[in-house]
């Protein structure tokens, strides 16, 4: 019985730690998105051409983020930048949706474990997280959450349904 109680307590602590980490990540992402919007340098490489944006990340990161042109779906690529989230440098792909910016933070997925898809609203910003093409994707915008759903659908289609979880 004591073992069962100890296991339940440990499981609860692990779940609580995971929620705390997700909350910290959400806070970091929203802060980054807001800072970029306030800055005159919200995009490091300004281009609608994925063949310009993708190579720009070479040598700046230890991975190559997939970069897709989603303009036919209503989400034109505006460019990209580097940021620091979750104690590592990450690629940020910047897309537009009507008058809104969608910042898409891309980093390699955790070793051997897929994160469950997750959508939320924090401080008035819609966020969506999912894994696809060996990467973890976080999208942040001040547009309606339905815009992120449409964005994710368009991106997953371009990635060829490459393991979107």
Short mmCIF file of C-alpha atoms in Angstrom, two decimals, residues 3-128:
data_model
loop_
_atom_site.label_atom_id
_atom_site.label_comp_id
_atom_site.label_asym_id
_atom_site.label_seq_id
_atom_site.Cartn_x
_atom_site.Cartn_y
_atom_site.Cartn_z
CA UNK A 3 4.44 1.62 -2.48
CA UNK A 4 1.21 2.46 -4.29
CA UNK A 5 0.93 5.79 -2.46
CA UNK A 6 4.58 6.60 -3.24
CA UNK A 7 4.10 5.75 -6.93
CA UNK A 8 0.96 7.90 -7.12
CA UNK A 9 2.77 10.80 -5.45
CA UNK A 10 5.74 10.49 -7.81
CA UNK A 11 3.42 10.39 -10.82
CA UNK A 12 1.61 13.48 -9.58
CA UNK A 13 4.88 15.32 -9.06
CA UNK A 14 6.08 14.42 -12.58
CA UNK A 15 2.79 15.62 -14.08
CA UNK A 16 3.00 18.82 -12.05
CA UNK A 17 6.58 19.42 -13.22
CA UNK A 18 5.54 18.85 -16.85
CA UNK A 19 2.71 21.39 -16.51
CA UNK A 20 5.08 23.89 -14.88
CA UNK A 21 7.57 23.45 -17.75
CA UNK A 22 4.80 23.95 -20.33
CA UNK A 23 3.62 27.08 -18.50
CA UNK A 24 7.20 28.47 -18.49
CA UNK A 25 7.56 27.71 -22.18
CA UNK A 26 4.25 29.44 -22.94
CA UNK A 27 5.34 32.50 -20.96
CA UNK A 28 8.68 32.59 -22.84
CA UNK A 29 6.99 32.24 -26.23
CA UNK A 30 4.42 34.95 -25.57
CA UNK A 31 7.14 37.28 -24.24
CA UNK A 32 9.28 36.62 -27.33
CA UNK A 33 6.34 37.23 -29.67
CA UNK A 34 5.47 40.50 -27.93
CA UNK A 35 9.12 41.69 -27.87
CA UNK A 36 9.45 40.97 -31.58
CA UNK A 37 6.32 42.99 -32.28
CA UNK A 38 7.68 45.93 -30.29
CA UNK A 39 11.07 45.78 -31.97
CA UNK A 40 12.11 47.34 -35.23
CA UNK A 41 14.04 44.11 -35.84
CA UNK A 42 11.35 41.46 -35.61
CA UNK A 43 12.76 39.56 -38.62
CA UNK A 44 16.47 38.84 -39.16
CA UNK A 45 16.09 37.59 -42.74
CA UNK A 46 13.26 39.28 -44.63
CA UNK A 47 12.12 37.15 -47.55
CA UNK A 48 9.05 35.40 -48.89
CA UNK A 49 11.32 32.84 -50.57
CA UNK A 50 11.84 29.69 -48.53
CA UNK A 51 15.06 29.08 -50.51
CA UNK A 52 16.43 32.27 -48.97
CA UNK A 53 15.09 31.77 -45.44
CA UNK A 54 16.08 28.12 -44.93
CA UNK A 55 19.79 28.54 -45.85
CA UNK A 56 20.00 31.65 -43.68
CA UNK A 57 19.75 29.37 -40.61
CA UNK A 58 22.81 27.32 -41.74
CA UNK A 59 25.64 27.76 -39.25
CA UNK A 60 23.40 29.63 -36.83
CA UNK A 61 21.69 26.50 -35.47
CA UNK A 62 22.68 22.87 -35.01
CA UNK A 63 19.64 21.72 -37.03
CA UNK A 64 17.87 22.67 -40.25
CA UNK A 65 14.26 23.76 -39.74
CA UNK A 66 11.81 22.91 -42.53
CA UNK A 67 10.64 26.11 -44.21
CA UNK A 68 7.47 25.99 -46.32
CA UNK A 69 5.70 28.51 -48.52
CA UNK A 70 2.08 28.66 -47.36
CA UNK A 71 1.00 31.74 -49.33
CA UNK A 72 -1.48 29.72 -51.41
CA UNK A 73 -3.22 28.85 -48.13
CA UNK A 74 -3.33 32.47 -46.96
CA UNK A 75 -0.20 32.39 -44.79
CA UNK A 76 2.65 34.07 -46.69
CA UNK A 77 6.17 33.62 -45.36
CA UNK A 78 7.66 36.94 -44.22
CA UNK A 79 11.08 35.67 -43.10
CA UNK A 80 12.82 34.25 -40.06
CA UNK A 81 14.86 35.07 -37.02
CA UNK A 82 16.75 33.44 -34.18
CA UNK A 83 15.52 33.46 -30.62
CA UNK A 84 16.36 31.82 -27.33
CA UNK A 85 13.59 29.68 -25.79
CA UNK A 86 13.78 26.77 -23.38
CA UNK A 87 17.49 27.33 -22.82
CA UNK A 88 18.43 26.88 -26.48
CA UNK A 89 18.62 28.82 -29.72
CA UNK A 90 15.61 28.19 -31.90
CA UNK A 91 14.47 29.06 -35.40
CA UNK A 92 11.48 31.36 -35.64
CA UNK A 93 9.64 31.38 -38.95
CA UNK A 94 7.52 34.47 -39.41
CA UNK A 95 4.29 34.16 -41.37
CA UNK A 96 1.49 36.65 -41.98
CA UNK A 97 -2.23 36.08 -41.76
CA UNK A 98 -4.28 39.08 -42.86
CA UNK A 99 -3.01 41.87 -40.56
CA UNK A 100 -1.58 39.41 -38.01
CA UNK A 101 1.86 37.91 -37.47
CA UNK A 102 2.26 34.21 -36.72
CA UNK A 103 5.61 33.39 -35.11
CA UNK A 104 6.46 29.71 -35.51
CA UNK A 105 9.17 28.41 -33.18
CA UNK A 106 10.81 25.26 -34.55
CA UNK A 107 13.21 22.97 -32.72
CA UNK A 108 14.10 19.28 -32.90
CA UNK A 109 11.57 17.03 -31.20
CA UNK A 110 12.64 15.39 -27.94
CA UNK A 111 14.56 12.15 -28.30
CA UNK A 112 12.12 9.31 -28.88
CA UNK A 113 9.10 10.99 -27.34
CA UNK A 114 6.39 12.90 -29.10
CA UNK A 115 4.67 15.73 -27.31
CA UNK A 116 0.92 15.60 -27.29
CA UNK A 117 -0.62 18.36 -29.42
CA UNK A 118 -1.60 21.29 -27.27
CA UNK A 119 -3.55 24.47 -27.94
CA UNK A 120 -4.25 27.29 -25.51
CA UNK A 121 -4.75 31.02 -25.17
CA UNK A 122 -2.45 32.99 -22.87
CA UNK A 123 -2.51 36.73 -22.26
CA UNK A 124 -4.73 37.15 -25.32
CA UNK A 125 -2.42 35.19 -27.65
CA UNK A 126 -3.33 31.88 -29.27
CA UNK A 127 -0.70 29.13 -29.10
CA UNK A 128 -0.53 25.71 -30.72
#
